[in-house]
Amino acid sequence: GQWKALPGFGIAVLRHFLSRRFRPTRPPPLCWEATARGGDDDFWGHIEDFDWSWDARFSEDENLLNLAFAVSHNTYRFNRGMKCGLYGAVLCRHKDFEEGPGIQILGLAMHYPVKLASEEGRVDEMLAVRSRSQKEIMGAKSKSLHAEVMLVARCAREGIATDGSWLYCLQAPCWNCVKALMMAGVTRIIFQEPDEHPSFQRQREVVQAAGAEWHCMVPSRKR
């Protein structure tokens, strides 16, 4: 009799697990810092989130990665440097509100391609003349201002504490950005493109040595 009851018990446990794993997430309270989207005084101007909103079908990490993806499209506004690719980042932290635990958005940022050519020239045309080196691809010799440093610098300028904050971005940060993030007290780095290239090994080691989390979350088909 005991053995006959096991299949039914197993099915009940499986249903409970699946209901918790795939249960839609309620939108948590969101609080945006006044300077999170930049300002008109910045070279890049106001940063758009393109009407991003919380999607209950996805987890917290997935929703914030979706926000980073939306922010990356600000690069199209610059009409230059597109060879550098799209890259968006979100800096945030958990915070307790009156209505319950929520998320405080500290800042949005994207790679900003500076003008290295004349007003008529374009950075992507300059880069098209020759193939990009491995150092340029990995950020060690980049032709753009990186989103991670933009975030840390803006928070420092505005007096916003970054200890214990989390960074959501599209690709794994480069070596220079990782150093800045660890010095700023970022404790979690989540990105969505694989970090299989050997050049990311020292980034992983430094993040782990600092007691922070380095996590790749590849987008699902649903996302």
Short mmCIF file of C-alpha atoms in Angstrom, two decimals:
data_model
loop_
_atom_site.label_atom_id
_atom_site.label_comp_id
_atom_site.label_asym_id
_atom_site.label_seq_id
_atom_site.Cartn_x
_atom_site.Cartn_y
_atom_site.Cartn_z
CA GLY A 1 0.00 0.00 0.00
CA GLN A 2 2.86 2.38 0.79
CA TRP A 3 4.49 1.80 -2.58
CA LYS A 4 1.26 2.45 -4.46
CA ALA A 5 0.98 5.86 -2.82
CA LEU A 6 4.46 6.94 -3.98
CA PRO A 7 3.57 7.78 -7.62
CA GLY A 8 0.78 10.10 -6.51
CA PHE A 9 3.04 11.70 -3.91
CA GLY A 10 5.78 12.20 -6.52
CA ILE A 11 3.36 13.90 -8.89
CA ALA A 12 2.20 16.23 -6.10
CA VAL A 13 5.79 17.18 -5.28
CA LEU A 14 6.53 17.78 -8.97
CA ARG A 15 3.48 20.00 -9.35
CA HIS A 16 4.50 21.99 -6.27
CA PHE A 17 8.03 22.47 -7.62
CA LEU A 18 6.83 23.53 -11.08
CA SER A 19 4.27 25.94 -9.64
CA ARG A 20 6.99 27.67 -7.62
CA ARG A 21 9.58 27.61 -10.42
CA PHE A 22 7.34 29.01 -13.15
CA ARG A 23 4.94 31.09 -11.11
CA PRO A 24 4.72 34.65 -12.50
CA THR A 25 6.54 37.24 -10.42
CA ARG A 26 4.63 40.18 -9.01
CA PRO A 27 6.06 43.56 -9.96
CA PRO A 28 8.04 44.73 -6.90
CA PRO A 29 8.00 48.37 -5.79
CA LEU A 30 10.45 50.32 -7.95
CA CYS A 31 12.23 53.49 -6.90
CA TRP A 32 14.24 55.48 -9.44
CA GLU A 33 17.02 57.81 -8.37
CA ALA A 34 16.46 61.29 -9.79
CA THR A 35 19.69 61.03 -11.80
CA ALA A 36 19.19 57.40 -12.90
CA ARG A 37 18.41 58.35 -16.50
CA GLY A 38 21.13 60.99 -16.79
CA GLY A 39 20.37 64.58 -17.64
CA ASP A 40 20.46 67.16 -20.37
CA ASP A 41 23.81 68.42 -19.05
CA ASP A 42 25.45 65.08 -19.84
CA PHE A 43 27.12 64.65 -23.23
CA TRP A 44 24.78 61.78 -24.07
CA GLY A 45 21.66 63.55 -22.81
CA HIS A 46 18.63 61.88 -21.25
CA ILE A 47 18.77 58.06 -21.33
CA GLU A 48 15.57 56.42 -22.58
CA ASP A 49 14.16 53.13 -21.29
CA PHE A 50 11.76 52.91 -24.27
CA ASP A 51 8.67 52.26 -22.12
CA TRP A 52 10.17 49.23 -20.42
CA SER A 53 7.88 47.72 -17.82
CA TRP A 54 7.97 44.76 -15.47
CA ASP A 55 6.82 41.51 -17.11
CA ALA A 56 5.26 39.09 -14.62
CA ARG A 57 6.22 36.10 -16.78
CA PHE A 58 9.90 36.57 -15.99
CA SER A 59 12.06 36.50 -12.89
CA GLU A 60 13.59 39.54 -11.24
CA ASP A 61 16.95 38.96 -12.94
CA GLU A 62 15.31 38.50 -16.34
CA ASN A 63 13.27 41.69 -16.01
CA LEU A 64 16.34 43.76 -15.13
CA LEU A 65 18.30 42.21 -17.99
CA ASN A 66 15.41 43.19 -20.26
CA LEU A 67 15.79 46.75 -18.98
CA ALA A 68 19.53 46.66 -19.80
CA PHE A 69 18.66 45.46 -23.31
CA ALA A 70 16.15 48.28 -23.79
CA VAL A 71 18.69 50.85 -22.58
CA SER A 72 21.28 49.54 -25.05
CA HIS A 73 19.21 50.93 -27.93
CA ASN A 74 20.12 54.47 -26.89
CA THR A 75 23.26 53.88 -28.96
CA TYR A 76 21.19 54.35 -32.12
CA ARG A 77 20.65 57.99 -31.16
CA PHE A 78 24.34 58.77 -31.59
CA ASN A 79 24.42 57.86 -35.29
CA ARG A 80 28.07 56.91 -34.98
CA GLY A 81 30.30 54.25 -33.54
CA MET A 82 27.88 51.43 -34.26
CA LYS A 83 30.82 49.11 -34.89
CA CYS A 84 31.24 49.19 -31.11
CA GLY A 85 27.91 47.37 -30.80
CA LEU A 86 24.92 47.81 -28.51
CA TYR A 87 25.53 47.65 -24.77
CA GLY A 88 23.25 48.64 -21.92
CA ALA A 89 23.68 48.40 -18.15
CA VAL A 90 21.55 48.86 -15.03
CA LEU A 91 22.86 49.49 -11.51
CA CYS A 92 20.39 48.75 -8.71
CA ARG A 93 19.94 47.34 -5.23
CA HIS A 94 17.26 45.79 -3.05
CA LYS A 95 15.51 48.19 -0.71
CA ASP A 96 12.69 47.89 1.82
CA PHE A 97 9.70 50.14 1.18
CA GLU A 98 6.50 50.65 3.17
CA GLU A 99 4.66 48.37 0.75
CA GLY A 100 7.35 45.69 1.00
CA PRO A 101 10.77 44.76 -0.41
CA GLY A 102 11.52 46.39 -3.75
CA ILE A 103 14.24 47.57 -6.10
CA GLN A 104 16.03 50.90 -6.19
CA ILE A 105 17.33 51.80 -9.67
CA LEU A 106 20.56 53.74 -9.16
CA GLY A 107 21.34 54.34 -12.81
CA LEU A 108 21.07 53.42 -16.47
CA ALA A 109 23.95 53.61 -18.92
CA MET A 110 25.15 52.47 -22.32
CA HIS A 111 28.43 52.49 -24.21
CA TYR A 112 28.96 56.01 -25.49
CA PRO A 113 31.02 56.26 -28.71
CA VAL A 114 33.01 59.48 -28.59
CA LYS A 115 33.76 61.42 -31.76
CA LEU A 116 37.27 60.50 -32.79
CA ALA A 117 36.80 61.77 -36.34
CA SER A 118 35.79 65.13 -37.74
CA GLU A 119 32.18 66.32 -37.65
CA GLU A 120 31.68 64.78 -41.08
CA GLY A 121 33.48 61.55 -40.24
CA ARG A 122 32.16 58.60 -38.27
CA VAL A 123 33.91 56.23 -35.89
CA ASP A 124 32.38 53.17 -37.52
CA GLU A 125 33.78 54.27 -40.90
CA MET A 126 37.22 54.56 -39.33
CA LEU A 127 36.95 51.09 -37.84
CA ALA A 128 35.68 49.63 -41.11
CA VAL A 129 39.05 50.34 -42.72
CA ARG A 130 40.65 47.53 -40.75
CA SER A 131 39.52 44.57 -38.69
CA ARG A 132 39.15 45.05 -34.95
CA SER A 133 41.84 43.62 -32.71
CA GLN A 134 41.12 41.22 -29.85
CA LYS A 135 41.91 43.98 -27.35
CA GLU A 136 39.28 46.23 -28.92
CA ILE A 137 36.68 43.45 -28.88
CA MET A 138 37.33 42.69 -25.20
CA GLY A 139 37.33 46.34 -24.17
CA ALA A 140 41.01 46.76 -23.32
CA LYS A 141 41.46 49.14 -26.25
CA SER A 142 37.94 50.38 -26.77
CA LYS A 143 36.80 53.31 -28.89
CA SER A 144 33.86 54.04 -26.56
CA LEU A 145 33.21 55.12 -22.99
CA HIS A 146 31.97 52.06 -21.13
CA ALA A 147 28.57 51.93 -19.47
CA GLU A 148 29.87 50.43 -16.21
CA VAL A 149 32.31 53.28 -15.58
CA MET A 150 29.63 55.79 -16.62
CA LEU A 151 27.37 54.39 -13.89
CA VAL A 152 30.00 54.33 -11.14
CA ALA A 153 31.21 57.84 -12.04
CA ARG A 154 27.70 59.31 -12.10
CA CYS A 155 26.84 57.80 -8.71
CA ALA A 156 30.09 59.17 -7.25
CA ARG A 157 29.35 62.61 -8.72
CA GLU A 158 25.80 62.63 -7.34
CA GLY A 159 26.76 61.22 -3.92
CA ILE A 160 24.86 57.94 -4.41
CA ALA A 161 26.30 55.00 -2.44
CA THR A 162 27.00 51.89 -4.53
CA ASP A 163 28.02 49.45 -1.77
CA GLY A 164 26.08 46.21 -2.17
CA SER A 165 24.63 47.19 -5.53
CA TRP A 166 23.98 44.82 -8.45
CA LEU A 167 24.93 45.35 -12.09
CA TYR A 168 22.85 43.98 -14.97
CA CYS A 169 24.40 44.16 -18.43
CA LEU A 170 24.38 42.43 -21.82
CA GLN A 171 27.97 41.21 -22.06
CA ALA A 172 30.45 40.39 -19.31
CA PRO A 173 32.36 43.53 -18.26
CA CYS A 174 35.90 44.07 -19.47
CA TRP A 175 38.93 43.96 -17.16
CA ASN A 176 39.07 47.71 -16.51
CA CYS A 177 35.34 47.89 -15.78
CA VAL A 178 35.51 44.95 -13.38
CA LYS A 179 38.21 46.72 -11.37
CA ALA A 180 36.05 49.86 -11.15
CA LEU A 181 32.97 47.84 -10.17
CA MET A 182 34.78 45.96 -7.39
CA MET A 183 36.23 49.19 -6.00
CA ALA A 184 32.70 50.67 -6.05
CA GLY A 185 31.38 47.82 -3.89
CA VAL A 186 29.23 46.07 -6.51
CA THR A 187 28.44 42.61 -5.15
CA ARG A 188 26.67 40.97 -8.08
CA ILE A 189 27.26 41.10 -11.85
CA ILE A 190 24.63 39.48 -14.09
CA PHE A 191 24.94 39.36 -17.87
CA GLN A 192 23.31 37.39 -20.68
CA GLU A 193 25.95 36.63 -23.32
CA PRO A 194 28.32 33.69 -22.74
CA ASP A 195 31.71 34.47 -21.20
CA GLU A 196 33.51 31.47 -22.66
CA HIS A 197 36.47 33.44 -24.05
CA PRO A 198 39.67 32.81 -22.01
CA SER A 199 40.18 36.56 -21.55
CA PHE A 200 37.30 36.62 -19.03
CA GLN A 201 39.06 34.23 -16.66
CA ARG A 202 40.82 36.91 -14.62
CA GLN A 203 37.59 38.91 -14.35
CA ARG A 204 35.89 35.86 -12.84
CA GLU A 205 38.78 35.25 -10.45
CA VAL A 206 38.91 38.86 -9.20
CA VAL A 207 35.12 39.01 -8.72
CA GLN A 208 35.14 35.76 -6.76
CA ALA A 209 38.13 36.88 -4.67
CA ALA A 210 36.22 40.05 -3.79
CA GLY A 211 33.31 37.94 -2.55
CA ALA A 212 31.01 39.10 -5.35
CA GLU A 213 28.88 37.04 -7.75
CA TRP A 214 29.60 36.60 -11.47
CA HIS A 215 26.60 35.08 -13.21
CA CYS A 216 25.65 34.46 -16.85
CA MET A 217 21.93 34.11 -17.57
CA VAL A 218 21.42 33.20 -21.22
CA PRO A 219 18.04 34.41 -22.54
CA SER A 220 15.34 31.78 -22.86
CA ARG A 221 13.23 31.43 -26.02
CA LYS A 222 10.36 33.15 -24.21
CA ARG A 223 12.50 36.24 -23.59
#
